[in-house]
XYZ file of C-alpha atoms in Angstrom:
405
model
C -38.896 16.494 48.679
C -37.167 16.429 51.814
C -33.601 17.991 52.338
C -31.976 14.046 52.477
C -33.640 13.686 49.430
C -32.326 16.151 47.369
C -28.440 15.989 48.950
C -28.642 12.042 47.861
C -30.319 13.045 44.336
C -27.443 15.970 43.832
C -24.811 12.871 45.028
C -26.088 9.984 42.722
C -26.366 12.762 39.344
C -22.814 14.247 40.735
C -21.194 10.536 40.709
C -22.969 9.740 37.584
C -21.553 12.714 35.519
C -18.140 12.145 37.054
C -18.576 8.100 35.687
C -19.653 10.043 32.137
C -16.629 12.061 32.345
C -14.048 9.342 33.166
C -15.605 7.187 30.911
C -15.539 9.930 27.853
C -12.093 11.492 28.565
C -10.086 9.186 30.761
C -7.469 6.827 29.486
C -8.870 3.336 28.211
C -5.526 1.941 27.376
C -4.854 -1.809 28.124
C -1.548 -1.054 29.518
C -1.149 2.679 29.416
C 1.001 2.239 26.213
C -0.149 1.808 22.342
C 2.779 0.074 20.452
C 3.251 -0.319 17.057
C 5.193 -3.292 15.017
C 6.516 -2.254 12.024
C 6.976 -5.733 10.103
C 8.473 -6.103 6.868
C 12.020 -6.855 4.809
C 14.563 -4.907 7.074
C 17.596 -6.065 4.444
C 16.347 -8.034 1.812
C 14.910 -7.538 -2.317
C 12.032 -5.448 -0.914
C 14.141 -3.183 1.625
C 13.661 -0.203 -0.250
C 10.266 -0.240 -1.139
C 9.291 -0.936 2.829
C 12.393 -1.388 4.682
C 13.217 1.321 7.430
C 11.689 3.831 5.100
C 8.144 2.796 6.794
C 9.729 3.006 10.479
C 10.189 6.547 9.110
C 7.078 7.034 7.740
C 5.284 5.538 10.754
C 7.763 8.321 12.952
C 6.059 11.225 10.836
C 2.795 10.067 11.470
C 3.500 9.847 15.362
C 4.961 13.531 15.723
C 1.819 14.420 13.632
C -0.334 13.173 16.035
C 1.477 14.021 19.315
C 3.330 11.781 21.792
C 0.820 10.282 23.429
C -3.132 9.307 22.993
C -5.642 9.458 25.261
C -2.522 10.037 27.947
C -0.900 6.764 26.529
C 2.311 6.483 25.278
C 3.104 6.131 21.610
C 5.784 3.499 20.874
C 7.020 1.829 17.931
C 9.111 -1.268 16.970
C 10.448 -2.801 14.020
C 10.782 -6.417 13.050
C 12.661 -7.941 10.119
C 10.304 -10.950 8.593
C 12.890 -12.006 6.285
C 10.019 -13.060 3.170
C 9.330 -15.965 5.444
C 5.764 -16.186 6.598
C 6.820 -18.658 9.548
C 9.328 -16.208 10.692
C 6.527 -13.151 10.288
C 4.224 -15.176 11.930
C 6.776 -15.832 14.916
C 7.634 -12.266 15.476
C 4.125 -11.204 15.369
C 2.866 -13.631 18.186
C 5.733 -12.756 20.427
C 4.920 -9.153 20.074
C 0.752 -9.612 20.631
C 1.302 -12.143 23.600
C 4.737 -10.985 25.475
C 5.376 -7.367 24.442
C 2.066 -6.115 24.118
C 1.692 -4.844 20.550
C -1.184 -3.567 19.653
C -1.392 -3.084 15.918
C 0.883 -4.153 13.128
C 1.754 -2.807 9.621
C 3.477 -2.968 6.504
C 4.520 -6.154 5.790
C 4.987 -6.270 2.191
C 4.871 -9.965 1.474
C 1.621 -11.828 0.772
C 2.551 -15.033 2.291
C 3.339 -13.247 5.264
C 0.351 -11.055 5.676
C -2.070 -14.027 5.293
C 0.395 -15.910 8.093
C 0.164 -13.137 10.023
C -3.777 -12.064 9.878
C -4.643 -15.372 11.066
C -3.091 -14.843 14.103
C -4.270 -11.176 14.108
C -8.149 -12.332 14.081
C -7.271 -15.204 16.735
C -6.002 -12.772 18.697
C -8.690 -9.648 18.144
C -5.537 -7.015 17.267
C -4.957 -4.624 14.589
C -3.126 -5.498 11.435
C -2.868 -2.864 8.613
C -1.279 -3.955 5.797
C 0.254 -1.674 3.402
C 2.719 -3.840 0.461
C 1.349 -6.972 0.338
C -0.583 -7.223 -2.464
C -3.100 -10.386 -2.519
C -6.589 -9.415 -3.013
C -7.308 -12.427 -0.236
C -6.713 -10.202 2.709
C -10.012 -8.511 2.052
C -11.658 -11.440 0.590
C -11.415 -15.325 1.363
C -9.069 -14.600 4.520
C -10.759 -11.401 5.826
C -10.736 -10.821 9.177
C -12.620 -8.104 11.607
C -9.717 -6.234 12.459
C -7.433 -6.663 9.327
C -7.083 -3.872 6.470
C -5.617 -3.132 3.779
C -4.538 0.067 2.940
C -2.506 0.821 -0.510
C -3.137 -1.994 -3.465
C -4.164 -5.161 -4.511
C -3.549 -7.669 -7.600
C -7.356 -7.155 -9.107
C -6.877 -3.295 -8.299
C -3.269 -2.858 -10.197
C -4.283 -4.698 -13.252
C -7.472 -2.483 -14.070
C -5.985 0.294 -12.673
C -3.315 -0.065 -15.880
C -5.529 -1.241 -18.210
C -8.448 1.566 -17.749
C -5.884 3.762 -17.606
C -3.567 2.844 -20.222
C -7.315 2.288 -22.417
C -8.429 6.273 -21.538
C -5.253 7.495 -22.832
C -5.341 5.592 -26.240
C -3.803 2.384 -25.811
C -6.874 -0.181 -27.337
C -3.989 -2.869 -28.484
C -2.301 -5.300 -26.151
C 0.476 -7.352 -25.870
C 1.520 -9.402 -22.382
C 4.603 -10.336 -21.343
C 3.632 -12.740 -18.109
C 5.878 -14.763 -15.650
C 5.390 -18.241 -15.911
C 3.917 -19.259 -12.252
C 0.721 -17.896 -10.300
C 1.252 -14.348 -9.986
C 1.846 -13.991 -13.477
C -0.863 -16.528 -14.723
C -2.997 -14.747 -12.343
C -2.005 -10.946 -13.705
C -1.979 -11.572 -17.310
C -6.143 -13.388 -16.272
C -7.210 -10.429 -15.362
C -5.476 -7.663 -17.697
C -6.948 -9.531 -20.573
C -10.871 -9.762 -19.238
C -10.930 -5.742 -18.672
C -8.622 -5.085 -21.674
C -10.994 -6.671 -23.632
C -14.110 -5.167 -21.208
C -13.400 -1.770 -21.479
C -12.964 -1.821 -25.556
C -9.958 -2.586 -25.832
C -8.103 -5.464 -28.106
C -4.944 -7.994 -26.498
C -2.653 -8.723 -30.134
C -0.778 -11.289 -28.417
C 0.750 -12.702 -24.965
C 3.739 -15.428 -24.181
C 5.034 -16.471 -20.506
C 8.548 -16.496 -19.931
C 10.655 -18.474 -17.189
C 11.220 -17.092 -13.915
C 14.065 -15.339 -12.802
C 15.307 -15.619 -16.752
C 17.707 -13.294 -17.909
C 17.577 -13.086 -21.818
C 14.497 -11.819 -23.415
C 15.328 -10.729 -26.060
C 13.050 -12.917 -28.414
C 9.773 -12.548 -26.015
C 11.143 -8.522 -26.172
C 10.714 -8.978 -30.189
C 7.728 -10.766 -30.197
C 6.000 -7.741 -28.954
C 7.476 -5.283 -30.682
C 6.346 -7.530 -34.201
C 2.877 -7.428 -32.636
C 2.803 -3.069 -33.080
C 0.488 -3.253 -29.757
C 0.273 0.339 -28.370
C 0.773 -1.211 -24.742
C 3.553 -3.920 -23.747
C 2.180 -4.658 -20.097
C 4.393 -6.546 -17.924
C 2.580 -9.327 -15.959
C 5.700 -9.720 -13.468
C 7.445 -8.583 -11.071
C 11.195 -7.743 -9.586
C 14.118 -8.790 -11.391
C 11.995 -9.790 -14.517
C 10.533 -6.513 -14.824
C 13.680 -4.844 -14.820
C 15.296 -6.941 -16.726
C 12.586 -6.684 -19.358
C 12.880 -2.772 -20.042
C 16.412 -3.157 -19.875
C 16.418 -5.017 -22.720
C 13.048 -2.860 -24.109
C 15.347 -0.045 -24.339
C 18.217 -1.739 -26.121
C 15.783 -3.168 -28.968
C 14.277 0.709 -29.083
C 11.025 -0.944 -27.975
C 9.634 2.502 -26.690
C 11.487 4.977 -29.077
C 9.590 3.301 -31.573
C 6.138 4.468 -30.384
C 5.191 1.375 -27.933
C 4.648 1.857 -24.234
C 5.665 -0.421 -21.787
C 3.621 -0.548 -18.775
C 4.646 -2.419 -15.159
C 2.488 -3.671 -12.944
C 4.402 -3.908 -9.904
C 7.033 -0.970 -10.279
C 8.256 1.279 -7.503
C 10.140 4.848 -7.802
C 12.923 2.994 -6.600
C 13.390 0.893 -9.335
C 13.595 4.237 -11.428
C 15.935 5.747 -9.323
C 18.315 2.155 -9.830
C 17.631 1.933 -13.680
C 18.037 5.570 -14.684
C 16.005 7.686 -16.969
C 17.860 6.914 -20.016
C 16.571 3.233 -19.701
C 13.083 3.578 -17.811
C 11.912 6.785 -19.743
C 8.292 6.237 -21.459
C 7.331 3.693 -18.995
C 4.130 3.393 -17.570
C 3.419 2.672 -13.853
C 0.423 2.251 -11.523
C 1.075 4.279 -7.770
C -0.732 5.169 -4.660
C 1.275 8.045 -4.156
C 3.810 10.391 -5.773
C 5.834 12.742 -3.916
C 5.695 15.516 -6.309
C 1.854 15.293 -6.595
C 0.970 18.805 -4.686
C 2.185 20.474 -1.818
C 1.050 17.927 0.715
C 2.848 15.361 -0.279
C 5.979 17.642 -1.154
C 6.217 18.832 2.338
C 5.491 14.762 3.666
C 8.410 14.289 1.608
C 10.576 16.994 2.874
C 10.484 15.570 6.222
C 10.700 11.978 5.129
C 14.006 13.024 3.209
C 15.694 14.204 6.441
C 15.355 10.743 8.124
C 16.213 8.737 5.137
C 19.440 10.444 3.967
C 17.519 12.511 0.958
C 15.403 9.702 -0.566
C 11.839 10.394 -1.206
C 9.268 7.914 0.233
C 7.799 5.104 -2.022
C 4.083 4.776 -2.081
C 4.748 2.014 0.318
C 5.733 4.237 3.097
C 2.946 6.888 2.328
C 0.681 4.392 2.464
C 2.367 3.346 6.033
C 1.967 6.590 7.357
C -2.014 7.460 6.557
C -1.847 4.021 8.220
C -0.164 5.238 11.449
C -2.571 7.965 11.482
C -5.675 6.413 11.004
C -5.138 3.723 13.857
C -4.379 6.448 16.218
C -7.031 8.798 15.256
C -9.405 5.873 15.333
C -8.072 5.094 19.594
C -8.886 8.596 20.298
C -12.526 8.571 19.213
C -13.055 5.071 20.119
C -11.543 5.939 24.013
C -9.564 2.663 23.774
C -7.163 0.282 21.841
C -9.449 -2.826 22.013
C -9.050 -4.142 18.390
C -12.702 -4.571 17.226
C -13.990 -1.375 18.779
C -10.699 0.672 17.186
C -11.937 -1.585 13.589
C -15.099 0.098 13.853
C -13.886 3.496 14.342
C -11.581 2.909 11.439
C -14.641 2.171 9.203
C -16.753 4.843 10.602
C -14.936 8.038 9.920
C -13.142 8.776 6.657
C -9.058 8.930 5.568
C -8.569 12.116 5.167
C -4.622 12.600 4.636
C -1.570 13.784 2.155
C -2.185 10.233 1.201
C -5.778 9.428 0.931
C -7.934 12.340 0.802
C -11.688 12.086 1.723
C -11.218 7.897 1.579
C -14.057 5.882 2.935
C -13.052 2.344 3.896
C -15.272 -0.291 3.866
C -16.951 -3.406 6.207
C -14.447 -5.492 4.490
C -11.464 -3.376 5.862
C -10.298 -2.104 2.191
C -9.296 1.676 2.012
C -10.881 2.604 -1.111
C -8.387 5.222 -2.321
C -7.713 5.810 -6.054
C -4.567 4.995 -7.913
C -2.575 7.169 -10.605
C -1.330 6.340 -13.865
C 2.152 7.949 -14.457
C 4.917 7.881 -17.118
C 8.574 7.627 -16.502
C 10.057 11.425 -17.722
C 13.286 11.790 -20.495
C 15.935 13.138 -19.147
C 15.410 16.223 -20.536
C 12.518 16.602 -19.037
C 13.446 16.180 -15.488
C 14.100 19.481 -13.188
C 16.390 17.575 -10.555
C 16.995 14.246 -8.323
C 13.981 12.206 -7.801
C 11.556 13.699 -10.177
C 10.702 11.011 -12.576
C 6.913 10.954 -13.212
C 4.505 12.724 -14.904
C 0.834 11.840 -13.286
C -0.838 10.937 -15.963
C -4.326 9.556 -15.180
C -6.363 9.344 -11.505
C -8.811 6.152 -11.255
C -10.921 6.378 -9.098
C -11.276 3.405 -6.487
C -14.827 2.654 -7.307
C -13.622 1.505 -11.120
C -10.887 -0.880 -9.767
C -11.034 -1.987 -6.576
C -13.380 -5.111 -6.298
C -16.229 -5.025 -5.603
C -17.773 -5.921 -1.721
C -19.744 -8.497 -2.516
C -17.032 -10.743 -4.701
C -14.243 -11.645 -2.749
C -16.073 -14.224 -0.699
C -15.532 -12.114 2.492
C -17.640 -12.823 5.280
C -17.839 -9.584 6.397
């Protein structure tokens, strides 16, 4: 081979490695930035469940991973949805078409996340959702780049009921609000009740929004069922243990258990009235040391409140997305979606998680019981971790949600 030959050889193979090079370590950022909305109720009934506590939690999860990926800048903002899906759905096309968003999370309201998905698959970006709850997200309304990260409807109620079942509780008595959540909840409580051995003594449906119930609170307590499940949510639920506790409802050897229940709602009640209660959670902070030093550093950005399983949830989130830019070389939404599916969650929140072609993180929930007051060491620790179910037992399975995915 002549001496031309071999200089334009060594040329073409030096470009070519250079082109591998750019290609493998050079920034692939649309606009040199990766932003982050934060959407969800800034000062509403859900504001400290989500709230600013997931702007935190999203904060943590930046520092952890460093300022800037791929030589992009990290940047977050916050939006305030207001429980209206038009106004979620407003805020999050401004951000994807004028400010250049890249991924949203949170949310924390189902009619929002639905609103908001749609517009996330017309527009190929990132949505993570964290509290909203409907089991549609990764079913009927599924979308290529749309997760969800922390619970669902079908996973909460057999996450309580196997639970509740393993630890003894075979009798059942439900307590449901009286529109389609409720309906819905108190559905599918009784079918794996009833699959996994167990017997439900009685249920009745009670108003919305009521405030005395005392006579559906004595109903179950003549029933003697060894679980009182609460197929509600909000100012119900509360309202129902309030008055649980003033009838002696647990004292006398029944257990309540909520299905949508935060440590918040603890911390507002009090031990006195919440003790013996039963709750389903992604995340405790006083689970191991993990999460106790997550929360130590959550605690100085929130004024010394520990994070709900909400914000955990938001920051293994956080994490995930930007882990999944940095081996994917880019933010494009459907290549970063199958990064996110390809390697596993492995965080203070979700340890060795898979999550699937559907976009559901399968992580396992815990059962845990609301302490006495004598049994609690200081501020903030309220639960005993009871039970772990593992995510293969509740969460749906792929092929019955009518995703197309």
């Amino acid at each position: 081979m002549s001496l031309l030959k071999l200089a334009a050889s060594a040329a073409v193979a030096c470009l070519f490695a250079a082109s591998v090079h750019a290609q493998s370590t050079g920034p692939a950022i649309s606009d040199k930035v990766v932003k982050i909305g934060v959407l969800n109720d800034q000062a509403g009934p859900s504001a400290d469940v989500t709230g600013i506590g997931s702007l935190h939690a999203a904060r943590l999860a930046v520092e952890d991973f460093g300022p800037t990926v791929r030589g992009a800048k990290i940047e977050l903002v916050v939006g305030d949805h207001q429980n209206k899906a038009d106004i979620g759905a407003g805020i999050a096309r401004r951000w994807y078409e004028t400010e250049q968003v890249d991924m949203i999370t949170d949310i924390g309201n189902s009619a929002v996340s639905l609103a908001v998905q749609a517009l996330a698959r017309e527009q190929k970006k990132i949505i993570m959702h964290v509290g909203s709850a409907t089991d549609r997200i990764y079913g009927a309304d599924c979308s290529p780049t749309g997760f969800l990260w922390l619970y669902d409807t079908y996973a909460i109620a057999r996450a309580v009921a196997k639970a509740n079942i393993a630890l003894g509780g075979d009798t059942w008595y439900i307590l449901a609000a009286d529109y389609a959540f409720g309906h819905s909840m108190e559905g599918q409580l009784k079918s794996v009740v009833q699959a996994s051995g167990g017997k439900v003594l009685g249920s009745a449906r009670h108003p919305l929004y009521g405030a005395d119930f005392s006579s559906f609170v004595l109903q179950a307590q003549t029933s003697r069922a060894k679980i009182v499940a609460l197929a509600n949510a909000g100012p119900d639920t509360i309202n129902v243990i309030k008055q649980g506790a003033e009838f002696g409802l647990t004292k006398g050897g029944q257990k309540l258990a909520a299905t949508t229940f935060y440590i918040t709602n603890v911390h507002g009640l009090g031990l006195e009235t919440a003790q013996g209660l039963r709750v389903v959670t992604g995340f405790y902070w006083d689970r191991n040391d993990a999460t106790r030093a997550f929360t130590e550093r959550f605690k100085k950005l929130s004024g010394g409140r520990v994070p709900t399983q909400v914000h955990a949830g938001v920051y293994s989130a956080v994490l995930a997305y930007l882990r999944a830019i940095d081996a994917a070389g880019t933010d494009d939404g459907p290549k970063v979606s199958q990064q996110l599916k390809a390697a596993p969650v492995d965080d203070m929140f979700a340890e060795g998680a898979k999550v699937r072609s559907d976009g559901r993180l399968m992580n396992d929930l815990f059962l845990a019981e609301v302490k006495a007051p004598a049994e609690s060491r200081g501020p903030w620790d309220y639960y005993k971790i009871e039970f772990r179910v593992p995510a293969a037992e509740i969460i749906r399975p792929l092929g019955e949600g009518g995703c197309a995915l």
